[in-house]
Coordinates of C-alpha atoms and ligand atoms in Angstrom, one line a residue:
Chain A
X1 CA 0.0 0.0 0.0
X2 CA 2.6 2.3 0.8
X3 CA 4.5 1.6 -2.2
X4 CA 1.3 3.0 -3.9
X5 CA 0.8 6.2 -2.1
X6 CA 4.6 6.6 -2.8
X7 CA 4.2 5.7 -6.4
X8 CA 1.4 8.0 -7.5
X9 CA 2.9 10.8 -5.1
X10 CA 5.6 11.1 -8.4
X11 CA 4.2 14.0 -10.7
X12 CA 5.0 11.6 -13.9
X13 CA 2.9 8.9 -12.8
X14 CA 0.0 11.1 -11.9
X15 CA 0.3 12.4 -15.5
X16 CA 0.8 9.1 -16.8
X17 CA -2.4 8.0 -14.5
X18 CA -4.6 10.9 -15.7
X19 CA -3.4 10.3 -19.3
X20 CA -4.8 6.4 -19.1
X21 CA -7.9 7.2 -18.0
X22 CA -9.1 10.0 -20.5
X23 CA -7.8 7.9 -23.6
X24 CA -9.1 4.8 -22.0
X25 CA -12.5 6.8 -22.1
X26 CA -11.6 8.4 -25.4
X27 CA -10.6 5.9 -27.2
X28 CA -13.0 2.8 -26.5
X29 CA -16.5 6.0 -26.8
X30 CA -15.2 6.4 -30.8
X31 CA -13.9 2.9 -31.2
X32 CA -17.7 1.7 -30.7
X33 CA -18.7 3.4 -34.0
X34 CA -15.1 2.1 -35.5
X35 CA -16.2 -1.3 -34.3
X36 CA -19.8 -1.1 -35.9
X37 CA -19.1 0.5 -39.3
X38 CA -15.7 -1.5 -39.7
X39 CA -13.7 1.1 -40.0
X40 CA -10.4 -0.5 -38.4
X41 CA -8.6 -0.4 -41.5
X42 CA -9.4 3.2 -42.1
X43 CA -8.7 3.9 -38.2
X44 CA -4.9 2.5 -39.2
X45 CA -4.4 4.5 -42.2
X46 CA -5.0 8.1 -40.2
X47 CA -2.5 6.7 -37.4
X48 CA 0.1 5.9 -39.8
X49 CA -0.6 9.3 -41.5
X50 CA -0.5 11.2 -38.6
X51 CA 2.9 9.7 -38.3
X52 CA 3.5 11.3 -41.8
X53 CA 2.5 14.4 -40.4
X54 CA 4.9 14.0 -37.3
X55 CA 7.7 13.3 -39.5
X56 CA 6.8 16.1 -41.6
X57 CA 6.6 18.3 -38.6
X58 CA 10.3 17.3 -37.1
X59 CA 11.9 17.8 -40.9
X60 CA 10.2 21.3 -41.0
X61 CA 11.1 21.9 -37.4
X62 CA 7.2 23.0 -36.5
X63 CA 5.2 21.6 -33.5
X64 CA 4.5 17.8 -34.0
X65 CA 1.1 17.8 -32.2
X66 CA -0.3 20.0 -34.6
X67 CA 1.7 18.8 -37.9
X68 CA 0.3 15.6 -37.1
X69 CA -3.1 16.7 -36.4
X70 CA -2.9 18.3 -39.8
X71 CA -1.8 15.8 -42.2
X72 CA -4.4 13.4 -40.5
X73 CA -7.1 15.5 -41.4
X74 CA -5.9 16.3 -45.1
X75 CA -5.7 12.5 -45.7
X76 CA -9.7 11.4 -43.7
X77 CA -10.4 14.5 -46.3
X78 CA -8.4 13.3 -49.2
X79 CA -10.4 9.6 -48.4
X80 CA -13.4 11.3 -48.0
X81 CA -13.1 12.4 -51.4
X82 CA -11.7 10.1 -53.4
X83 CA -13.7 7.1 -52.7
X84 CA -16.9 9.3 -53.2
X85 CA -15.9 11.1 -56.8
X86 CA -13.7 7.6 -58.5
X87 CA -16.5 5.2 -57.3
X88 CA -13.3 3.1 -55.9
X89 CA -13.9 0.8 -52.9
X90 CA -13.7 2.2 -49.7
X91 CA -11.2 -0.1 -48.9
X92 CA -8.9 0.1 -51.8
X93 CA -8.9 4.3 -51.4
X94 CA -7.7 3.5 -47.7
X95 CA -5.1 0.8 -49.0
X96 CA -3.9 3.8 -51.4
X97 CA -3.7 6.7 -48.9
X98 CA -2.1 4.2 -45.6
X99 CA 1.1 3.2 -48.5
X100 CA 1.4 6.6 -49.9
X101 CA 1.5 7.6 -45.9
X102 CA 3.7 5.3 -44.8
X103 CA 6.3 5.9 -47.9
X104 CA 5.8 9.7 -47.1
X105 CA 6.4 9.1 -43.5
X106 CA 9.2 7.0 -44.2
X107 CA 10.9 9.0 -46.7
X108 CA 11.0 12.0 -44.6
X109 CA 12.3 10.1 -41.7
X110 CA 15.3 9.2 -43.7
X111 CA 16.6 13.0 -44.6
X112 CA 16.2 13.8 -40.7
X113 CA 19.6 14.3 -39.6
X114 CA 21.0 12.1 -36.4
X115 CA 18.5 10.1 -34.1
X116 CA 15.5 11.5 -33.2
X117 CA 14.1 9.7 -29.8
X118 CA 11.2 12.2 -29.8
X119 CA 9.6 10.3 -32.9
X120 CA 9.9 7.3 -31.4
X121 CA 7.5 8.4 -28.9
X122 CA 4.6 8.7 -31.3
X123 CA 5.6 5.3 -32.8
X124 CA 5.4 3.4 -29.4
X125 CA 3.7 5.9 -27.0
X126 CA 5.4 6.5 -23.6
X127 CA 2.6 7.0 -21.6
X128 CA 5.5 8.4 -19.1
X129 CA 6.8 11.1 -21.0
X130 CA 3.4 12.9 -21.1
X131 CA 3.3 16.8 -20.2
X132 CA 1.2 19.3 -18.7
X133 CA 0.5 20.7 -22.4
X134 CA -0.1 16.6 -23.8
X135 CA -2.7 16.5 -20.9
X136 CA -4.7 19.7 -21.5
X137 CA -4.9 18.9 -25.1
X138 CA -6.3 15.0 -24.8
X139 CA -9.0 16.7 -22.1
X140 CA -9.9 19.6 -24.0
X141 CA -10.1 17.6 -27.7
X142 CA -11.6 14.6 -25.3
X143 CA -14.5 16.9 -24.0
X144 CA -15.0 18.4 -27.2
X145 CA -15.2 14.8 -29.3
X146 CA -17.4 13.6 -26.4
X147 CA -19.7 16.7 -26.3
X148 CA -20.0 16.4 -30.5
X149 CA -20.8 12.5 -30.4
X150 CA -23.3 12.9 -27.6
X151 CA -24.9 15.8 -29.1
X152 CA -25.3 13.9 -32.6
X153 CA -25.3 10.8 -31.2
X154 CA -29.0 9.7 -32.5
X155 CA -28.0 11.0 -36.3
X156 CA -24.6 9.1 -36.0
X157 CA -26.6 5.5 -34.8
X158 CA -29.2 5.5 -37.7
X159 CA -26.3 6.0 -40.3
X160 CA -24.7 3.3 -38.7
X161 CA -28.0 1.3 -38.5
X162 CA -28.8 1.6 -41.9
X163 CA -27.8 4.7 -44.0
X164 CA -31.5 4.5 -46.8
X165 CA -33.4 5.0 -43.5
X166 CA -31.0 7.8 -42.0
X167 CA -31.4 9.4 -46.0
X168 CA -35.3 8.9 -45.5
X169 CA -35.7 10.3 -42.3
X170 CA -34.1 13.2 -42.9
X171 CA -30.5 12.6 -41.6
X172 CA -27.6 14.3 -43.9
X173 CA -25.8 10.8 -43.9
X174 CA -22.8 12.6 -45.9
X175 CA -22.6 15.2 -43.7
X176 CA -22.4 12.7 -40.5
X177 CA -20.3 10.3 -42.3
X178 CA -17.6 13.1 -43.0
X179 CA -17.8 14.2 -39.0
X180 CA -17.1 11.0 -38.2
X181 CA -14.3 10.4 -39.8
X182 CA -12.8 14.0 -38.7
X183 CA -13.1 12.9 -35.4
X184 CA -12.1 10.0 -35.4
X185 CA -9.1 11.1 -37.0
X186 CA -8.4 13.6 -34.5
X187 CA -8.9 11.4 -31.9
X188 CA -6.1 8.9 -33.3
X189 CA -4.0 11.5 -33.2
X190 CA -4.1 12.9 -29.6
X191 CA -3.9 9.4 -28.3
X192 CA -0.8 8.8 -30.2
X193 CA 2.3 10.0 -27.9
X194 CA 0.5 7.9 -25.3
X195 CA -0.3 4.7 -26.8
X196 CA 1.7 4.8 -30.1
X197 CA 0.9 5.1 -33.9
X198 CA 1.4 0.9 -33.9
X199 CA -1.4 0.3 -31.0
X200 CA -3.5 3.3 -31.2
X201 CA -6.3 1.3 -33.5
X202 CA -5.9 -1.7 -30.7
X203 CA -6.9 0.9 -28.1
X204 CA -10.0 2.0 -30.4
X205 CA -11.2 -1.3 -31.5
X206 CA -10.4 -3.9 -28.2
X207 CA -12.7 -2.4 -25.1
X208 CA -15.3 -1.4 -27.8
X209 CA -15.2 -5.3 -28.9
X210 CA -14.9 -6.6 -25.5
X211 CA -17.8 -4.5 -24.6
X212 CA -20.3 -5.6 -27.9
X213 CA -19.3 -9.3 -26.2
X214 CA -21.5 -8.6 -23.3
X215 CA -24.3 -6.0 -24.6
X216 CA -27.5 -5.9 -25.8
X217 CA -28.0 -2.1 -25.7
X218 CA -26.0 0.8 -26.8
X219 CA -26.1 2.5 -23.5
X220 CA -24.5 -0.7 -22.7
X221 CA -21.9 -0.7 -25.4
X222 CA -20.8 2.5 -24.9
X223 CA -20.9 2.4 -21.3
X224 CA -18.5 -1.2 -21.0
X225 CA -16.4 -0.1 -23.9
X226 CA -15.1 2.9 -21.6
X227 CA -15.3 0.9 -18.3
X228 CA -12.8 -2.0 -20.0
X229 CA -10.9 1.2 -21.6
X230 CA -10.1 2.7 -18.4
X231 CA -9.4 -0.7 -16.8
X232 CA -7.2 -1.5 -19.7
X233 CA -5.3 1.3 -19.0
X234 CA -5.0 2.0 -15.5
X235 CA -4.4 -1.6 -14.5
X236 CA -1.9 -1.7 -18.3
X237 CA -0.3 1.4 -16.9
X238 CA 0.2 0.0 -13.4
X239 CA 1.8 -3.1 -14.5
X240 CA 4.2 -1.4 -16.7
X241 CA 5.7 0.7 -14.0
X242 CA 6.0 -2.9 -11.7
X243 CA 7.2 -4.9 -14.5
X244 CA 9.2 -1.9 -16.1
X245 CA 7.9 -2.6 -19.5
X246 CA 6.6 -0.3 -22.3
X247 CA 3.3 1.2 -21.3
X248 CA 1.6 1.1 -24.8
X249 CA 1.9 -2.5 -25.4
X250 CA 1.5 -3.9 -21.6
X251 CA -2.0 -1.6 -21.8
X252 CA -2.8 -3.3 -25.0
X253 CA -2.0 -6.5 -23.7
X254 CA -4.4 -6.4 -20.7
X255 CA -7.2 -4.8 -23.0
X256 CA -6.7 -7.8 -25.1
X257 CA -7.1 -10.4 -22.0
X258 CA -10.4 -8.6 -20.9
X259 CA -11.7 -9.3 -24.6
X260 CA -11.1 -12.6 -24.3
X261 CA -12.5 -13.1 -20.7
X262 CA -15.5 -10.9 -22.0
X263 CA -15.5 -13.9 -25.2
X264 CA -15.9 -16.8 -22.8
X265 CA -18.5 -15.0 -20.7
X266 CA -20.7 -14.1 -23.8
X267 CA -22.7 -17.4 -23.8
X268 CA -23.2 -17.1 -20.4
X269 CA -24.8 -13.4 -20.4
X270 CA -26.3 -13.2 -23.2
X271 CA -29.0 -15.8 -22.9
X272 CA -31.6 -14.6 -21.1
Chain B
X1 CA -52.7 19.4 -52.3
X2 CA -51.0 17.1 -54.8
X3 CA -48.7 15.4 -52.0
X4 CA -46.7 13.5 -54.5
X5 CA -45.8 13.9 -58.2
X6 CA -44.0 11.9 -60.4
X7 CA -43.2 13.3 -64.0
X8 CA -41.5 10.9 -66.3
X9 CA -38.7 8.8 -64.1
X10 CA -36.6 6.4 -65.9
X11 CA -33.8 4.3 -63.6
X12 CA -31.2 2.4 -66.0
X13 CA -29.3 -0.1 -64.6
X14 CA -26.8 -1.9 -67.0
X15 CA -28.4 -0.2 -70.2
X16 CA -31.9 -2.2 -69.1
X17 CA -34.7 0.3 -68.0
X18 CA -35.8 -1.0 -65.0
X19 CA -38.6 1.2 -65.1
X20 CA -39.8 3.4 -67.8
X21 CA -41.3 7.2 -68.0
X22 CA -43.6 6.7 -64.6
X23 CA -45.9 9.6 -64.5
X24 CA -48.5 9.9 -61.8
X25 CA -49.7 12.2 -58.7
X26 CA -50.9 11.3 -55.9
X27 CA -53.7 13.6 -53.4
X28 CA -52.6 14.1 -50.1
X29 CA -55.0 12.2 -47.7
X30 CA -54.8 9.1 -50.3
X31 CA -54.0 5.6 -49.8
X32 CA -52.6 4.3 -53.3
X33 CA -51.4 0.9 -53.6
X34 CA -48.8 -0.2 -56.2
X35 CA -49.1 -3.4 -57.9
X36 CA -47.0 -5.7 -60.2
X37 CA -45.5 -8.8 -60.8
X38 CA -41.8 -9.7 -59.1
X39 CA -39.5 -7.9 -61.2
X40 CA -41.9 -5.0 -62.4
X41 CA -39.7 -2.4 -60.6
X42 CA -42.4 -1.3 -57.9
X43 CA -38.9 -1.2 -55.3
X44 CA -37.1 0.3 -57.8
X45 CA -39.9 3.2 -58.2
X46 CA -39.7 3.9 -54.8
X47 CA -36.3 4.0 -54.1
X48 CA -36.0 6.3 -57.0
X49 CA -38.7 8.7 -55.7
X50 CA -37.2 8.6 -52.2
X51 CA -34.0 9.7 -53.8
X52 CA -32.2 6.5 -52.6
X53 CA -31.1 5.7 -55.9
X54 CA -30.3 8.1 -58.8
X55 CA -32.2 8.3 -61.6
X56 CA -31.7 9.4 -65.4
X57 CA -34.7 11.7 -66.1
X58 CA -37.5 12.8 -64.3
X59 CA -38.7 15.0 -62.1
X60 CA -40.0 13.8 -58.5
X61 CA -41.7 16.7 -55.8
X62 CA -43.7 16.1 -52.3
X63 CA -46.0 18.5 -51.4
X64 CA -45.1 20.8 -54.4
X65 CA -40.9 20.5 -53.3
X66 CA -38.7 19.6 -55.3
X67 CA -37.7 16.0 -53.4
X68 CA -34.1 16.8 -53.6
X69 CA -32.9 17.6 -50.1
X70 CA -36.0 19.0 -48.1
X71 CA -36.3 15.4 -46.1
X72 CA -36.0 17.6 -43.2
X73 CA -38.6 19.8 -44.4
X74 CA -41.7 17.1 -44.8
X75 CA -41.6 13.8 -43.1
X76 CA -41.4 10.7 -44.5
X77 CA -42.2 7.1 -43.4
X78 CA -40.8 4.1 -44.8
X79 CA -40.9 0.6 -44.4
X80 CA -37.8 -1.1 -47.0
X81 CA -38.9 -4.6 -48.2
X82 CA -35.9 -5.4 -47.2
X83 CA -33.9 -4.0 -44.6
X84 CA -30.2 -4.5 -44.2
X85 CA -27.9 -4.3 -41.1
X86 CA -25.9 -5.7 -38.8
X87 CA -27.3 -8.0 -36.9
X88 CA -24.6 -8.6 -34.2
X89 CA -25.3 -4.6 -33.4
X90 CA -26.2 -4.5 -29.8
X91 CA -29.3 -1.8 -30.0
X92 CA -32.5 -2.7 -28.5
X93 CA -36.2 -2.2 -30.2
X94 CA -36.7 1.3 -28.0
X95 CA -33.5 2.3 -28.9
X96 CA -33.9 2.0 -32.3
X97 CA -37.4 4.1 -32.1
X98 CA -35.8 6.6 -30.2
X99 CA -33.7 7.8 -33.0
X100 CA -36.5 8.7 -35.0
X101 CA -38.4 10.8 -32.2
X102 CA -37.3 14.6 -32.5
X103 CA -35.7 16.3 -31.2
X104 CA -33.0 14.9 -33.5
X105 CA -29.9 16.5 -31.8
X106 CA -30.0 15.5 -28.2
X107 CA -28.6 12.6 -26.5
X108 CA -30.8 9.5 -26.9
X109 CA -30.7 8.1 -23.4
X110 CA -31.9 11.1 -22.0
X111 CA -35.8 10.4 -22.8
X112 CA -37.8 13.2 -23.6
X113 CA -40.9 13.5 -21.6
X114 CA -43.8 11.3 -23.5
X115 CA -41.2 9.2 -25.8
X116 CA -41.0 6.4 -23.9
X117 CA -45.1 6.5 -23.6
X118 CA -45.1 7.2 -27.5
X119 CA -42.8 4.7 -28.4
X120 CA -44.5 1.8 -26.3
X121 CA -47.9 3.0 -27.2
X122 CA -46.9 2.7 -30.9
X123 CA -45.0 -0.9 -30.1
X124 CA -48.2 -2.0 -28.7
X125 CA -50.4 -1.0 -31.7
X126 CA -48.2 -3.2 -34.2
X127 CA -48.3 -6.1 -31.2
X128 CA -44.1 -5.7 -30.6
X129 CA -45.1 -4.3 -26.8
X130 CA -43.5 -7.4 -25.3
X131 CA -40.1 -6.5 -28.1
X132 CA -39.4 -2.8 -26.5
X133 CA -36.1 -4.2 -24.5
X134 CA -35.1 -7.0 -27.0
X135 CA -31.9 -6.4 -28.9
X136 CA -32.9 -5.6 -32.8
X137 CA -31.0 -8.6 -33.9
X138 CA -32.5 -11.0 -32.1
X139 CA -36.0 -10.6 -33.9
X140 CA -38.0 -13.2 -36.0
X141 CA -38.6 -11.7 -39.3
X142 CA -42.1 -11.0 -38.8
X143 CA -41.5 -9.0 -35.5
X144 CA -38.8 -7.3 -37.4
X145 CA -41.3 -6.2 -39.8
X146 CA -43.9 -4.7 -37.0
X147 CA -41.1 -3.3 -35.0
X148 CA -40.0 -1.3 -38.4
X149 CA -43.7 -0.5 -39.1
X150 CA -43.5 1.2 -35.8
X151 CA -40.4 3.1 -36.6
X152 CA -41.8 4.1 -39.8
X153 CA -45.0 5.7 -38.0
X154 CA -42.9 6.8 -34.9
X155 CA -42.1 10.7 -36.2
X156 CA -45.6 11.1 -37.4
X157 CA -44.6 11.1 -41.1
X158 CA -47.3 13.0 -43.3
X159 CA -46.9 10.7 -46.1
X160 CA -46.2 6.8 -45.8
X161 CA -44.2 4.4 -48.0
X162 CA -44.2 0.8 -47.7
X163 CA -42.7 -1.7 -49.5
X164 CA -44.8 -5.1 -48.8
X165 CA -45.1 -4.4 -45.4
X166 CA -47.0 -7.4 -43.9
X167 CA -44.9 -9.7 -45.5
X168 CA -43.6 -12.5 -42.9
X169 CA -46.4 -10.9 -40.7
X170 CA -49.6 -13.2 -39.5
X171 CA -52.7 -12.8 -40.5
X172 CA -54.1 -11.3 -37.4
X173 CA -50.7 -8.7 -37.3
X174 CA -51.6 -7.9 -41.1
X175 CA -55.0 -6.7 -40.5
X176 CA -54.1 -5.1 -37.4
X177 CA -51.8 -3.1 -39.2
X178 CA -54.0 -2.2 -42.3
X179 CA -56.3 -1.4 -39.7
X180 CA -53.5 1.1 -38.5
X181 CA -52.9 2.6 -41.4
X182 CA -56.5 3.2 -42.3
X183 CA -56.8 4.8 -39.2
X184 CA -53.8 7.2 -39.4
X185 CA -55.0 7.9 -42.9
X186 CA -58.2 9.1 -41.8
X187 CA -57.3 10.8 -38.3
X188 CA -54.5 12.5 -39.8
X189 CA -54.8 12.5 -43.3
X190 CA -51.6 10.7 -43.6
X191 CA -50.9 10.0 -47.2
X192 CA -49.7 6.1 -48.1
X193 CA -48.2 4.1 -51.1
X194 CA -48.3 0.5 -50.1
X195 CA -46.4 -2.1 -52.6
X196 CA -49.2 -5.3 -52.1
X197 CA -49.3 -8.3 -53.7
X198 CA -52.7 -9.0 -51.7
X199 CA -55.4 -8.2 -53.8
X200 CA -57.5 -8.0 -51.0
X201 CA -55.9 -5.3 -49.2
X202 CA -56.2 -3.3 -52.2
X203 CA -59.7 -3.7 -52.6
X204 CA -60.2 -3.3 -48.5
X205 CA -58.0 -0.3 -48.0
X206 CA -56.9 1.0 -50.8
X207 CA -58.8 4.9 -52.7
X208 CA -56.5 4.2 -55.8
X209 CA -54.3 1.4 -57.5
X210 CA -51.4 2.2 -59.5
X211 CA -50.8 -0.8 -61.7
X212 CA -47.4 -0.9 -63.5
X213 CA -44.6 -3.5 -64.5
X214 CA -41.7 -2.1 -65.8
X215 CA -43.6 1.2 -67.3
X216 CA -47.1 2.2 -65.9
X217 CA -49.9 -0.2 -66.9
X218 CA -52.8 1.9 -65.4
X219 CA -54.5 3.7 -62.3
X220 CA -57.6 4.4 -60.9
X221 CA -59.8 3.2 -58.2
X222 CA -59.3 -0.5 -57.6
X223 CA -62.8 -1.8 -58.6
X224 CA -62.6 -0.1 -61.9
X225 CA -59.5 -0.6 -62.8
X226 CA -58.6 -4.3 -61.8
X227 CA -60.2 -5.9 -64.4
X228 CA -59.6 -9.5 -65.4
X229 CA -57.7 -8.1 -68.4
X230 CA -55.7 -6.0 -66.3
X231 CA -54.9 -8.9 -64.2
X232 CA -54.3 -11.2 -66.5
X233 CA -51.8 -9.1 -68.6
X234 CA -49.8 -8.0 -65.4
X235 CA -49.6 -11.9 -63.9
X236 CA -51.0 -14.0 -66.5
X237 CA -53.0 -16.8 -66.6
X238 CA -51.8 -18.5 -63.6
X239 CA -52.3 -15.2 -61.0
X240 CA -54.4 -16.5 -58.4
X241 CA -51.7 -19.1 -57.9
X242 CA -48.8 -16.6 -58.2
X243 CA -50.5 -14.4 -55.4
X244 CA -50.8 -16.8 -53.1
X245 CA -47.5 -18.5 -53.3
X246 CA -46.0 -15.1 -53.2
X247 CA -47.9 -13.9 -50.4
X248 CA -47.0 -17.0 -47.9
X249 CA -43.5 -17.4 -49.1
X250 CA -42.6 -13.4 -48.3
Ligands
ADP1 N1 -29.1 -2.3 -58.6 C1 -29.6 -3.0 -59.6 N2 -28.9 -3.2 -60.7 C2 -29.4 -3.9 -61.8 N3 -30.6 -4.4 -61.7 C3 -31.4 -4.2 -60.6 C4 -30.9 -3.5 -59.5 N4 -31.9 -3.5 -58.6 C5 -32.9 -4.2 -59.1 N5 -32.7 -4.6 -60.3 C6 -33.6 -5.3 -61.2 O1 -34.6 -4.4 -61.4 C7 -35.8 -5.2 -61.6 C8 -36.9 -4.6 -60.8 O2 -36.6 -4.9 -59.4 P1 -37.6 -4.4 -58.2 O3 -37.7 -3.0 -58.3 O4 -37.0 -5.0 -57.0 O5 -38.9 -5.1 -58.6 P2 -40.2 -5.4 -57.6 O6 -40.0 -4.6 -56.4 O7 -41.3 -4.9 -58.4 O8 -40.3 -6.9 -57.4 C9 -35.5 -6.6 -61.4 O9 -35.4 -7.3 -62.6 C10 -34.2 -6.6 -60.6 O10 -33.4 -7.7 -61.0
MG2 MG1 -39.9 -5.3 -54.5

């Protein structure tokens, strides 16, 4: 017990703590719709790009936060777009825009001079390096993505329930589809020093899984998915410090076992 | 008012008109039924007019609009012959009818005062009462069908469209829900199309028929305008059989 008190009386680990929980909330309340419209792959392609963006920020010496932000938006925009004027799948638009990301991101990478540790952050998130500044961005983008989904939450369902009906009843299903994708892009990319370009789609797609195991409802879903996001992380974040292992993947790791415990327990809750 | 009017609509899929320079209008207050054999292009009509799929000429307006883009502006009902989703989703029936009940921008969860009495008083008029907290996947297709005929009515639409509704309903759920309709019709002067293979319900329930199969056959009131000629060049010889089977495999 004391080791606790002693642990969380360290500044870093209270950042670190206050981090996990407000992507474990973040994370799992947008992966639900990721999860329901199948949208992992797309959710991969902005956090790659918004390593683009990072790389691009570091060559052109401007703020990585916001070069990343940036170039994750152009691209949801530039998918956006191209899938609805060449008629091309959804999926091969995304497979186009992740490569010319990556290549991009890669290229750039490779005319930075010396070793930069700082973009190895964003690749594996150290949830331990956080800063005041990280902290007051995830919470203010958090309440503002939360506030937006809540608001709109009944327009964003029915296109995910079925887009003819949403068109019928007088939804703007473009209009929706193109918020979503902004936000979740934006999302990805505030969540990204902490859990890492590589993981960041785990943390978006795992608790919101684990939680469709066990509901019936939405309120449910979206509900569980944080509940398992937070537990993910705080417990992910605890055992990282004790086992003195990289917080990203250990948080990852115990998001993954609760999926799986949530799995074996479906059977039994969902039969009524 | 003239709540619907169609002027010439063509849809081409593949080079192949799949239906043909439709022109009709339709009274507000009306209850039209659409008939056809499989194939004539009644679904395709539909979806054309609600702008769910485009179309190469023609003009559609609703209550003297333009249909393009004023969905917000007159409400629609509709009931899709076939709906498609996910069934894994985990959304239950009052959930579902909750979207639909304005306002639109709010948070669903927080229930308006009278929503949840709305949405179960409508549930219990299509017999889905005992459905409000089952999850939308787990329903049989015929309470599918009555919980989507609630949805359809939930936002007190002014004009109606249903695509063989009371398929995979009983018979007792069928007339409950023509008796529905009829109802709304008269207490609210809600205007309906209703796709039917069941002759009977256009006879029982229907002012006009709208007879078509690929382009439009003819219309009028269903006593003078189903004749055995009419009939008989729509299904041919073999119709009464056709109906039937249709009508119990749906
Ligand atoms: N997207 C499409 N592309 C090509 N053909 C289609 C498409 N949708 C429907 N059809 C064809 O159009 C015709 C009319 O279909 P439909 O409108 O569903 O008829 P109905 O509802 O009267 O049974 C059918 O021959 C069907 O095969
Ligand atoms: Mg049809």
């Amino acid at each position: 017990m004391n080791m606790i008190s002693e642990f969380i009386s360290y500044p870093f680990i209270q950042r670190a703590l206050l981090a996990s929980v407000m992507v474990g909330i973040l994370c799992p309340f947008v992966g639900n719709f990721v999860v329901l419209r199948r949208m992992s792959f797309y959710s991969d392609a902005i956090s790659h790009s918004a390593f683009a963006g990072i790389a691009a920020g570091a060559l052109l010496g401007i703020d990585l936060s916001l070069s990343s932000i940036i170039v994750a938006i152009l691209i949801a925009v530039i998918i956006a777009f191209l899938s609805e004027k060449t008629g091309l799948s959804h999926d091969t638009v995304i497979g186009i825009a992740f490569s010319g990301a990556i290549a991009s991101g890669m290229l750039v990478m490779g005319m930075l001079k010396g070793y930069r540790a700082d973009l190895f952050t964003f690749l594996f998130g150290d949830i331990l390096a956080i800063t005041d500044k990280d902290l007051l961005m995830i919470f203010i983008i958090g309440i503002l993505t939360v506030i937006v989904l809540l608001t709109f939450l009944k327009p964003f369902l029915q296109i995910t329930f079925n887009r003819d009906l949403a068109r019928v009843e007088g939804t703007s299903v473009r209009f929706f589809e193109y918020l979503l994708f902004l936000i979740i892009a934006v999302v990805i990319t505030v969540s990204l020093k902490i859990i890492g370009m590589i993981l960041v789609t785990s943390l978006l797609i795992v608790p919101a899984a684990s939680a469709k195991n066990l509901a019936s409802s939405m309120k449910r879903l979206f509900v569980l998915s944080c509940v398992f996001g937070v537990l993910s992380g705080v417990i992910g974040l605890a055992m990282s410090i004790y086992l003195n292992t990289s917080s990203g993947p250990t948080i990852v790791l115990v998001s993954i076992m609760i999926f799986f415990l949530t799995l074996f327990s479906r059977g039994a809750v969902t039969k009524r | 008012m003239i709540a619907l009017q169609v002027e010439n609509l063509c849809v081409k899929a593949d080079n192949r008109h799949l239906i043909e320079n439709i022109t009709f209008s339709i009274e507000e207050g009306r209850i039209v039924a659409i008939i056809g054999p499989n194939g004539a292009g009644k679904t395709t009509l539909i979806k054309a007019i609600l702008g769910l799929i485009p179309y190469e000429t023609g003009t559609v307006s609703l209550f003297g609009r333009p249909f393009k883009n004023n969905h917000s502006v007159i409400k629609v009902g509709y009931v899709p012959q076939k709906l498609e989703f996910d069934r894994t989703i985990p959304l239950t029936v009052s959930e579902l009818l909750g979207f639909t009940v304005p306002p639109v921008y709010m948070v669903p969860f927080m229930k308006r005062k009278g929503a949840r009495e709305h949405i179960d008083g409508l549930l219990k008029i299509v017999g889905a009462q005992s459905l409000a907290q089952r999850s939308i996947g787990s329903l049989s297709g015929g309470e599918l069908q009555r919980v989507m005929i609630a949805k359809a009515i939930v936002n007190d639409p002014k004009i109606l469209f249903l695509d063989e509704p009371a398929s995979g309903v009983d018979i007792e759920g069928q007339e409950r829900f023509h008796d529905l309709v009829k109802r709304l019709n008269k207490e609210k002067g809600l205007t309906v199309i209703i796709i039917s293979h069941d002759l009977n319900v256009v006879y029982r329930y229907a002012d006009d028929v709208l007879c078509m199969n690929r382009k439009l056959i003819c219309t009028g009131r269903p006593e003078e305008t189903l004749t055995d000629e009419v009939i008989k060049s729509m299904y041919g010889e073999m119709m009464g059989a056709y109906i039937h089977s249709c009508h119990e495999h749906d």
